[in-house]
mmCIF file of N, CA and C in Angstrom:
data_model
loop_
_atom_site.group_PDB
_atom_site.id
_atom_site.type_symbol
_atom_site.label_atom_id
_atom_site.label_comp_id
_atom_site.label_asym_id
_atom_site.label_seq_id
_atom_site.Cartn_x
_atom_site.Cartn_y
_atom_site.Cartn_z
ATOM 1 N N PRO T 21 -53.297 -1.541 -10.473
ATOM 2 C CA PRO T 21 -53.091 -2.263 -11.648
ATOM 3 C C PRO T 21 -52.185 -1.586 -12.569
ATOM 4 N N PRO T 22 -51.727 -2.879 -13.383
ATOM 5 C CA PRO T 22 -50.620 -2.220 -14.076
ATOM 6 C C PRO T 22 -50.818 -1.379 -15.273
ATOM 7 N N PRO T 23 -50.062 -0.265 -15.341
ATOM 8 C CA PRO T 23 -50.661 0.525 -16.523
ATOM 9 C C PRO T 23 -51.567 -0.004 -17.876
ATOM 10 N N ALA T 24 -52.124 0.499 -18.695
ATOM 11 C CA ALA T 24 -52.337 -0.161 -19.230
ATOM 12 C C ALA T 24 -51.242 0.036 -20.975
ATOM 13 N N CYS T 25 -51.493 -0.998 -21.582
ATOM 14 C CA CYS T 25 -50.344 -0.530 -23.164
ATOM 15 C C CYS T 25 -51.374 0.581 -24.139
ATOM 16 N N PRO T 26 -50.704 0.673 -24.573
ATOM 17 C CA PRO T 26 -51.047 1.874 -25.821
ATOM 18 C C PRO T 26 -51.814 1.216 -27.073
ATOM 19 N N ALA T 27 -52.550 1.322 -26.521
ATOM 20 C CA ALA T 27 -52.538 0.817 -28.439
ATOM 21 C C ALA T 27 -52.180 0.889 -29.801
ATOM 22 N N THR T 28 -51.151 1.706 -29.893
ATOM 23 C CA THR T 28 -49.956 1.386 -30.960
ATOM 24 C C THR T 28 -48.626 1.209 -30.173
ATOM 25 N N PRO T 29 -48.121 0.002 -30.216
ATOM 26 C CA PRO T 29 -47.342 0.839 -29.514
ATOM 27 C C PRO T 29 -45.636 0.516 -30.198
ATOM 28 N N THR T 30 -45.170 1.568 -29.466
ATOM 29 C CA THR T 30 -43.998 2.426 -30.393
ATOM 30 C C THR T 30 -42.066 1.660 -30.836
ATOM 31 N N THR T 31 -43.034 1.531 -31.786
ATOM 32 C CA THR T 31 -41.167 1.423 -32.212
ATOM 33 C C THR T 31 -39.611 2.020 -32.281
ATOM 34 N N TYR T 32 -39.060 1.254 -32.115
ATOM 35 C CA TYR T 32 -37.504 2.008 -32.878
ATOM 36 C C TYR T 32 -37.231 1.960 -33.360
ATOM 37 N N ALA T 33 -35.403 2.921 -34.096
ATOM 38 C CA ALA T 33 -35.265 2.648 -35.100
ATOM 39 C C ALA T 33 -33.230 2.456 -34.583
ATOM 40 N N ILE T 34 -32.417 1.478 -33.962
ATOM 41 C CA ILE T 34 -31.181 1.918 -33.075
ATOM 42 C C ILE T 34 -30.044 1.851 -34.634
ATOM 43 N N SER T 35 -29.419 2.660 -34.744
ATOM 44 C CA SER T 35 -28.504 3.053 -36.065
ATOM 45 C C SER T 35 -26.927 3.273 -34.555
ATOM 46 N N TYR T 36 -26.024 2.348 -36.310
ATOM 47 C CA TYR T 36 -24.708 2.671 -35.310
ATOM 48 C C TYR T 36 -23.979 3.850 -35.852
ATOM 49 N N HIS T 37 -23.127 4.490 -35.109
ATOM 50 C CA HIS T 37 -21.940 4.885 -35.388
ATOM 51 C C HIS T 37 -20.661 4.889 -34.847
ATOM 52 N N SER T 38 -19.388 4.733 -35.722
ATOM 53 C CA SER T 38 -18.574 4.926 -35.187
ATOM 54 C C SER T 38 -17.617 5.917 -35.370
ATOM 55 N N THR T 39 -17.863 7.240 -35.828
ATOM 56 C CA THR T 39 -17.529 8.268 -35.088
ATOM 57 C C THR T 39 -18.759 9.452 -35.303
ATOM 58 N N PRO T 40 -18.896 10.339 -33.992
ATOM 59 C CA PRO T 40 -19.587 11.438 -33.838
ATOM 60 C C PRO T 40 -19.109 12.209 -35.743
ATOM 61 N N LEU T 41 -18.615 11.904 -35.839
ATOM 62 C CA LEU T 41 -18.658 12.749 -37.242
ATOM 63 C C LEU T 41 -19.878 12.829 -38.721
ATOM 64 N N THR T 42 -19.754 11.745 -38.077
ATOM 65 C CA THR T 42 -22.000 10.810 -39.226
ATOM 66 C C THR T 42 -23.019 11.319 -38.188
ATOM 67 N N LEU T 43 -23.008 12.487 -36.831
ATOM 68 C CA LEU T 43 -24.325 12.894 -36.426
ATOM 69 C C LEU T 43 -24.336 13.509 -36.130
ATOM 70 N N CYS T 44 -25.253 14.685 -36.658
ATOM 71 C CA CYS T 44 -25.956 16.034 -37.303
ATOM 72 C C CYS T 44 -25.266 16.682 -35.707
ATOM 73 N N THR T 45 -25.235 17.974 -36.140
ATOM 74 C CA THR T 45 -25.404 18.983 -34.653
ATOM 75 C C THR T 45 -27.219 18.933 -33.841
ATOM 76 N N ALA T 46 -28.486 18.511 -34.874
ATOM 77 C CA ALA T 46 -29.100 18.954 -34.263
ATOM 78 C C ALA T 46 -28.161 17.090 -33.421
ATOM 79 N N ASP T 47 -28.408 16.416 -33.770
ATOM 80 C CA ASP T 47 -28.338 14.985 -32.765
ATOM 81 C C ASP T 47 -26.998 14.717 -32.001
ATOM 82 N N LYS T 48 -26.080 15.356 -32.115
ATOM 83 C CA LYS T 48 -24.703 16.103 -30.995
ATOM 84 C C LYS T 48 -25.682 16.947 -29.258
ATOM 85 N N CYS T 49 -26.387 17.532 -30.013
ATOM 86 C CA CYS T 49 -26.953 18.941 -29.473
ATOM 87 C C CYS T 49 -27.852 17.467 -28.296
ATOM 88 N N ALA T 50 -28.872 16.788 -29.435
ATOM 89 C CA ALA T 50 -29.650 15.624 -28.190
ATOM 90 C C ALA T 50 -28.894 15.132 -27.075
ATOM 91 N N ILE T 51 -27.611 14.628 -28.073
ATOM 92 C CA ILE T 51 -27.835 13.802 -26.671
ATOM 93 C C ILE T 51 -26.665 14.167 -25.862
ATOM 94 N N TYR T 52 -26.178 14.845 -26.191
ATOM 95 C CA TYR T 52 -25.796 16.133 -24.787
ATOM 96 C C TYR T 52 -26.913 17.083 -24.293
ATOM 97 N N GLU T 53 -28.150 17.003 -24.258
ATOM 98 C CA GLU T 53 -28.662 17.394 -23.017
ATOM 99 C C GLU T 53 -29.498 16.025 -22.554
ATOM 100 N N LEU T 54 -29.682 15.061 -23.556
ATOM 101 C CA LEU T 54 -29.897 13.856 -22.667
ATOM 102 C C LEU T 54 -29.055 13.136 -21.634
ATOM 103 N N PHE T 55 -27.517 13.898 -22.044
ATOM 104 C CA PHE T 55 -26.746 12.594 -20.840
ATOM 105 C C PHE T 55 -27.172 14.447 -19.658
ATOM 106 N N LEU T 56 -27.399 14.974 -20.350
ATOM 107 C CA LEU T 56 -27.210 16.295 -18.566
ATOM 108 C C LEU T 56 -28.651 16.138 -18.269
ATOM 109 N N THR T 57 -29.720 15.906 -18.466
ATOM 110 C CA THR T 57 -30.888 15.098 -17.512
ATOM 111 C C THR T 57 -30.826 13.958 -17.073
ATOM 112 N N ASN T 58 -29.871 13.395 -17.747
ATOM 113 C CA ASN T 58 -29.286 11.685 -16.782
ATOM 114 C C ASN T 58 -27.996 11.900 -16.111
ATOM 115 N N MET T 59 -27.490 12.891 -16.162
ATOM 116 C CA MET T 59 -26.327 12.278 -15.354
ATOM 117 C C MET T 59 -25.294 14.214 -14.404
ATOM 118 N N LYS T 60 -25.667 15.383 -15.107
ATOM 119 C CA LYS T 60 -25.831 16.053 -14.393
ATOM 120 C C LYS T 60 -25.360 16.950 -13.304
ATOM 121 N N ALA T 61 -26.768 15.954 -12.458
ATOM 122 C CA ALA T 61 -26.345 16.123 -10.840
ATOM 123 C C ALA T 61 -25.693 15.535 -10.535
ATOM 124 N N LEU T 62 -25.275 13.558 -11.246
ATOM 125 C CA LEU T 62 -24.965 12.688 -10.253
ATOM 126 C C LEU T 62 -23.901 13.301 -9.999
ATOM 127 N N TYR T 63 -23.031 13.451 -12.074
ATOM 128 C CA TYR T 63 -21.763 14.188 -11.863
ATOM 129 C C TYR T 63 -21.201 15.547 -10.354
ATOM 130 N N LEU T 64 -22.411 16.291 -10.407
ATOM 131 C CA LEU T 64 -22.061 17.389 -9.877
ATOM 132 C C LEU T 64 -21.628 17.052 -7.994
ATOM 133 N N LYS T 65 -22.461 15.669 -7.803
ATOM 134 C CA LYS T 65 -22.455 15.459 -6.565
ATOM 135 C C LYS T 65 -20.702 14.690 -6.366
ATOM 136 N N SER T 66 -20.554 14.145 -7.059
ATOM 137 C CA SER T 66 -19.337 13.573 -7.698
ATOM 138 C C SER T 66 -18.186 14.201 -6.941
ATOM 139 N N HIS T 67 -16.986 13.585 -6.685
ATOM 140 C CA HIS T 67 -15.558 15.164 -6.376
ATOM 141 C C HIS T 67 -15.004 15.536 -7.471
ATOM 142 N N ALA T 68 -15.124 14.774 -8.117
ATOM 143 C CA ALA T 68 -14.855 14.915 -9.743
ATOM 144 C C ALA T 68 -15.128 16.217 -10.131
ATOM 145 N N GLY T 69 -16.646 16.438 -9.933
ATOM 146 C CA GLY T 69 -18.087 17.386 -10.911
ATOM 147 C C GLY T 69 -17.743 17.412 -12.410
ATOM 148 N N LEU T 70 -18.495 18.382 -12.922
ATOM 149 C CA LEU T 70 -18.451 18.241 -13.691
ATOM 150 C C LEU T 70 -17.749 19.493 -14.556
ATOM 151 N N ASP T 71 -16.895 18.872 -15.446
ATOM 152 C CA ASP T 71 -16.696 20.132 -16.385
ATOM 153 C C ASP T 71 -16.755 19.855 -17.687
ATOM 154 N N GLU T 72 -17.718 20.712 -18.249
ATOM 155 C CA GLU T 72 -18.750 20.252 -19.605
ATOM 156 C C GLU T 72 -17.668 20.412 -20.850
ATOM 157 N N PRO T 73 -17.002 21.662 -20.937
ATOM 158 C CA PRO T 73 -16.180 21.776 -22.164
ATOM 159 C C PRO T 73 -15.092 20.754 -22.624
ATOM 160 N N GLU T 74 -14.411 19.751 -21.123
ATOM 161 C CA GLU T 74 -13.954 18.343 -21.118
ATOM 162 C C GLU T 74 -15.126 17.308 -21.444
ATOM 163 N N LYS T 75 -16.365 17.053 -21.274
ATOM 164 C CA LYS T 75 -16.711 16.420 -21.365
ATOM 165 C C LYS T 75 -17.507 16.242 -23.093
ATOM 166 N N VAL T 76 -17.904 16.902 -23.575
ATOM 167 C CA VAL T 76 -18.408 17.231 -24.747
ATOM 168 C C VAL T 76 -16.340 17.199 -25.569
ATOM 169 N N GLY T 77 -15.395 17.485 -24.650
ATOM 170 C CA GLY T 77 -14.340 16.312 -25.756
ATOM 171 C C GLY T 77 -14.620 15.346 -25.530
ATOM 172 N N GLU T 78 -14.439 14.504 -24.383
ATOM 173 C CA GLU T 78 -15.307 13.407 -24.619
ATOM 174 C C GLU T 78 -15.751 12.409 -24.957
ATOM 175 N N LEU T 79 -16.880 12.719 -24.696
ATOM 176 C CA LEU T 79 -18.919 12.596 -25.939
ATOM 177 C C LEU T 79 -18.424 12.665 -27.608
ATOM 178 N N PHE T 80 -17.531 13.786 -28.135
ATOM 179 C CA PHE T 80 -17.525 14.011 -29.505
ATOM 180 C C PHE T 80 -16.555 13.329 -29.665
ATOM 181 N N SER T 81 -15.486 12.621 -29.167
ATOM 182 C CA SER T 81 -14.194 12.933 -29.712
ATOM 183 C C SER T 81 -14.091 12.041 -31.049
ATOM 184 N N VAL T 82 -13.182 12.306 -32.167
ATOM 185 C CA VAL T 82 -13.758 11.820 -33.371
ATOM 186 C C VAL T 82 -12.438 10.796 -33.251
ATOM 187 N N THR T 83 -12.024 10.084 -33.062
ATOM 188 C CA THR T 83 -10.380 9.275 -32.871
ATOM 189 C C THR T 83 -11.030 7.785 -31.470
ATOM 190 N N GLU T 84 -11.845 8.405 -31.154
ATOM 191 C CA GLU T 84 -12.601 7.264 -29.968
ATOM 192 C C GLU T 84 -14.009 7.601 -29.557
ATOM 193 N N SER T 85 -14.377 7.974 -29.580
ATOM 194 C CA SER T 85 -16.255 8.300 -29.639
ATOM 195 C C SER T 85 -16.888 7.287 -30.380
ATOM 196 N N ARG T 86 -18.029 6.457 -30.430
ATOM 197 C CA ARG T 86 -18.911 5.994 -30.945
ATOM 198 C C ARG T 86 -20.958 5.549 -29.911
ATOM 199 N N TYR T 87 -21.013 5.371 -31.360
ATOM 200 C CA TYR T 87 -22.298 5.205 -30.860
ATOM 201 C C TYR T 87 -23.888 4.147 -31.499
ATOM 202 N N LEU T 88 -24.920 3.617 -30.123
ATOM 203 C CA LEU T 88 -25.523 3.181 -30.954
ATOM 204 C C LEU T 88 -26.427 4.153 -30.101
ATOM 205 N N VAL T 89 -27.635 5.279 -30.837
ATOM 206 C CA VAL T 89 -27.785 5.847 -30.681
ATOM 207 C C VAL T 89 -30.382 5.621 -31.630
ATOM 208 N N VAL T 90 -30.479 5.014 -30.111
ATOM 209 C CA VAL T 90 -31.884 4.976 -30.103
ATOM 210 C C VAL T 90 -33.189 5.441 -30.620
ATOM 211 N N ARG T 91 -33.673 5.770 -31.481
ATOM 212 C CA ARG T 91 -34.782 6.103 -32.597
ATOM 213 C C ARG T 91 -35.865 5.807 -31.846
ATOM 214 N N SER T 92 -36.789 7.155 -31.925
ATOM 215 C CA SER T 92 -39.189 6.382 -31.961
ATOM 216 C C SER T 92 -38.693 6.409 -33.784
ATOM 217 N N SER T 93 -39.130 5.068 -34.260
ATOM 218 C CA SER T 93 -40.044 5.735 -35.578
ATOM 219 C C SER T 93 -40.836 6.026 -35.591
ATOM 220 N N ALA T 94 -41.407 6.546 -35.219
ATOM 221 C CA ALA T 94 -42.722 7.816 -35.369
ATOM 222 C C ALA T 94 -42.298 9.770 -35.589
ATOM 223 N N THR T 95 -41.580 9.510 -34.817
ATOM 224 C CA THR T 95 -40.461 11.032 -34.302
ATOM 225 C C THR T 95 -39.626 11.321 -34.915
ATOM 226 N N GLN T 96 -39.116 10.007 -34.607
ATOM 227 C CA GLN T 96 -37.288 9.845 -35.384
ATOM 228 C C GLN T 96 -36.528 10.817 -34.648
ATOM 229 N N LYS T 97 -37.078 11.679 -33.454
ATOM 230 C CA LYS T 97 -36.558 11.382 -32.086
ATOM 231 C C LYS T 97 -36.085 10.664 -31.116
ATOM 232 N N ILE T 98 -34.227 11.282 -31.371
ATOM 233 C CA ILE T 98 -33.389 10.407 -30.038
ATOM 234 C C ILE T 98 -33.540 10.248 -28.427
ATOM 235 N N VAL T 99 -34.496 9.211 -28.405
ATOM 236 C CA VAL T 99 -35.018 8.472 -26.844
ATOM 237 C C VAL T 99 -33.566 7.971 -25.986
ATOM 238 N N ALA T 100 -32.739 7.452 -26.876
ATOM 239 C CA ALA T 100 -31.224 6.918 -25.733
ATOM 240 C C ALA T 100 -30.611 6.977 -27.218
ATOM 241 N N PHE T 101 -29.503 6.592 -26.449
ATOM 242 C CA PHE T 101 -28.094 6.510 -26.400
ATOM 243 C C PHE T 101 -27.400 5.209 -26.087
ATOM 244 N N THR T 102 -26.417 5.134 -26.469
ATOM 245 C CA THR T 102 -25.013 4.409 -25.419
ATOM 246 C C THR T 102 -24.008 4.774 -26.490
ATOM 247 N N HIS T 103 -23.031 5.146 -25.302
ATOM 248 C CA HIS T 103 -22.118 6.011 -25.927
ATOM 249 C C HIS T 103 -19.941 5.021 -25.623
ATOM 250 N N PHE T 104 -19.799 4.393 -26.188
ATOM 251 C CA PHE T 104 -18.421 3.693 -25.573
ATOM 252 C C PHE T 104 -16.936 4.365 -26.757
ATOM 253 N N ARG T 105 -15.606 4.117 -26.253
ATOM 254 C CA ARG T 105 -14.521 4.671 -26.741
ATOM 255 C C ARG T 105 -13.331 3.545 -25.823
ATOM 256 N N PHE T 106 -12.949 3.731 -27.327
ATOM 257 C CA PHE T 106 -11.512 2.430 -26.521
ATOM 258 C C PHE T 106 -10.167 3.628 -26.767
ATOM 259 N N CYS T 107 -9.198 3.174 -25.812
ATOM 260 C CA CYS T 107 -8.807 4.085 -25.594
ATOM 261 C C CYS T 107 -8.028 3.445 -24.834
ATOM 262 N N TYR T 108 -6.641 3.884 -24.923
ATOM 263 C CA TYR T 108 -5.503 3.672 -23.758
ATOM 264 C C TYR T 108 -5.481 4.084 -22.608
ATOM 265 N N ASP T 109 -5.134 3.944 -21.223
ATOM 266 C CA ASP T 109 -4.896 4.310 -20.411
ATOM 267 C C ASP T 109 -3.698 4.957 -20.157
ATOM 268 N N PHE T 110 -3.262 5.772 -20.330
ATOM 269 C CA PHE T 110 -1.294 5.476 -19.971
ATOM 270 C C PHE T 110 -1.195 5.836 -18.499
ATOM 271 N N ASP T 111 -2.314 6.567 -17.657
ATOM 272 C CA ASP T 111 -1.610 6.512 -16.264
ATOM 273 C C ASP T 111 -2.389 5.666 -15.739
ATOM 274 N N ASP T 112 -1.868 4.040 -16.609
ATOM 275 C CA ASP T 112 -2.651 2.969 -15.416
ATOM 276 C C ASP T 112 -1.445 2.318 -16.372
ATOM 277 N N GLU T 113 -0.650 2.174 -16.875
ATOM 278 C CA GLU T 113 0.591 1.722 -16.854
ATOM 279 C C GLU T 113 0.821 0.351 -16.514
ATOM 280 N N ASP T 114 1.386 0.830 -14.837
ATOM 281 C CA ASP T 114 1.560 -0.671 -13.793
ATOM 282 C C ASP T 114 0.304 -0.029 -12.891
ATOM 283 N N SER T 115 -0.483 -1.680 -13.561
ATOM 284 C CA SER T 115 -1.715 -1.871 -12.547
ATOM 285 C C SER T 115 -1.688 -3.192 -11.565
ATOM 286 N N ASP T 116 -2.503 -2.801 -11.140
ATOM 287 C CA ASP T 116 -2.184 -4.165 -9.854
ATOM 288 C C ASP T 116 -2.256 -5.519 -9.891
ATOM 289 N N ASP T 117 -2.811 -5.459 -11.403
ATOM 290 C CA ASP T 117 -1.411 -6.715 -12.090
ATOM 291 C C ASP T 117 -0.765 -7.381 -11.931
ATOM 292 N N ASP T 118 0.369 -6.379 -11.806
ATOM 293 C CA ASP T 118 1.828 -6.805 -12.558
ATOM 294 C C ASP T 118 1.907 -6.343 -10.517
ATOM 295 N N ASP T 119 1.736 -7.728 -10.116
ATOM 296 C CA ASP T 119 1.670 -7.441 -8.408
ATOM 297 C C ASP T 119 1.803 -8.782 -8.239
ATOM 298 N N ASP T 120 2.608 -10.070 -9.155
ATOM 299 C CA ASP T 120 3.082 -11.870 -9.188
ATOM 300 C C ASP T 120 4.321 -11.372 -9.169
ATOM 301 N N ASP T 121 4.572 -11.028 -8.500
ATOM 302 C CA ASP T 121 6.298 -11.227 -8.109
ATOM 303 C C ASP T 121 7.061 -12.171 -7.968
ATOM 304 N N ASP T 122 5.992 -13.387 -7.807
ATOM 305 C CA ASP T 122 6.400 -14.428 -6.660
ATOM 306 C C ASP T 122 7.410 -13.835 -5.455
ATOM 307 N N ASP T 123 6.535 -13.110 -4.688
ATOM 308 C CA ASP T 123 7.318 -12.826 -3.473
ATOM 309 C C ASP T 123 6.914 -13.877 -2.619
ATOM 310 N N ASP T 124 6.024 -14.790 -2.712
ATOM 311 C CA ASP T 124 5.572 -15.710 -0.991
ATOM 312 C C ASP T 124 6.880 -15.734 -1.033
#
């Protein structure tokens, strides 16, 4: 049988952060711990591995990082986040999309 529903449903609050400067140190630590819990093993298995100082720099880049942070309304604890960045990849200037040279 399916698990029983909790007597009191959990509610969540979602906040948007356009820069990590609006996150306190405890929030940044919670975000990084969630990242490690969910992603560390996958990174360590990859060919690139996990460069923690580099990852911290990516996660908390003041000019590029944006966040949606999900907190438990009951405890205010961060239970999830999504991190996204808007940046230009200078190494990818000659993309495969430029292969339309009409050389048919």
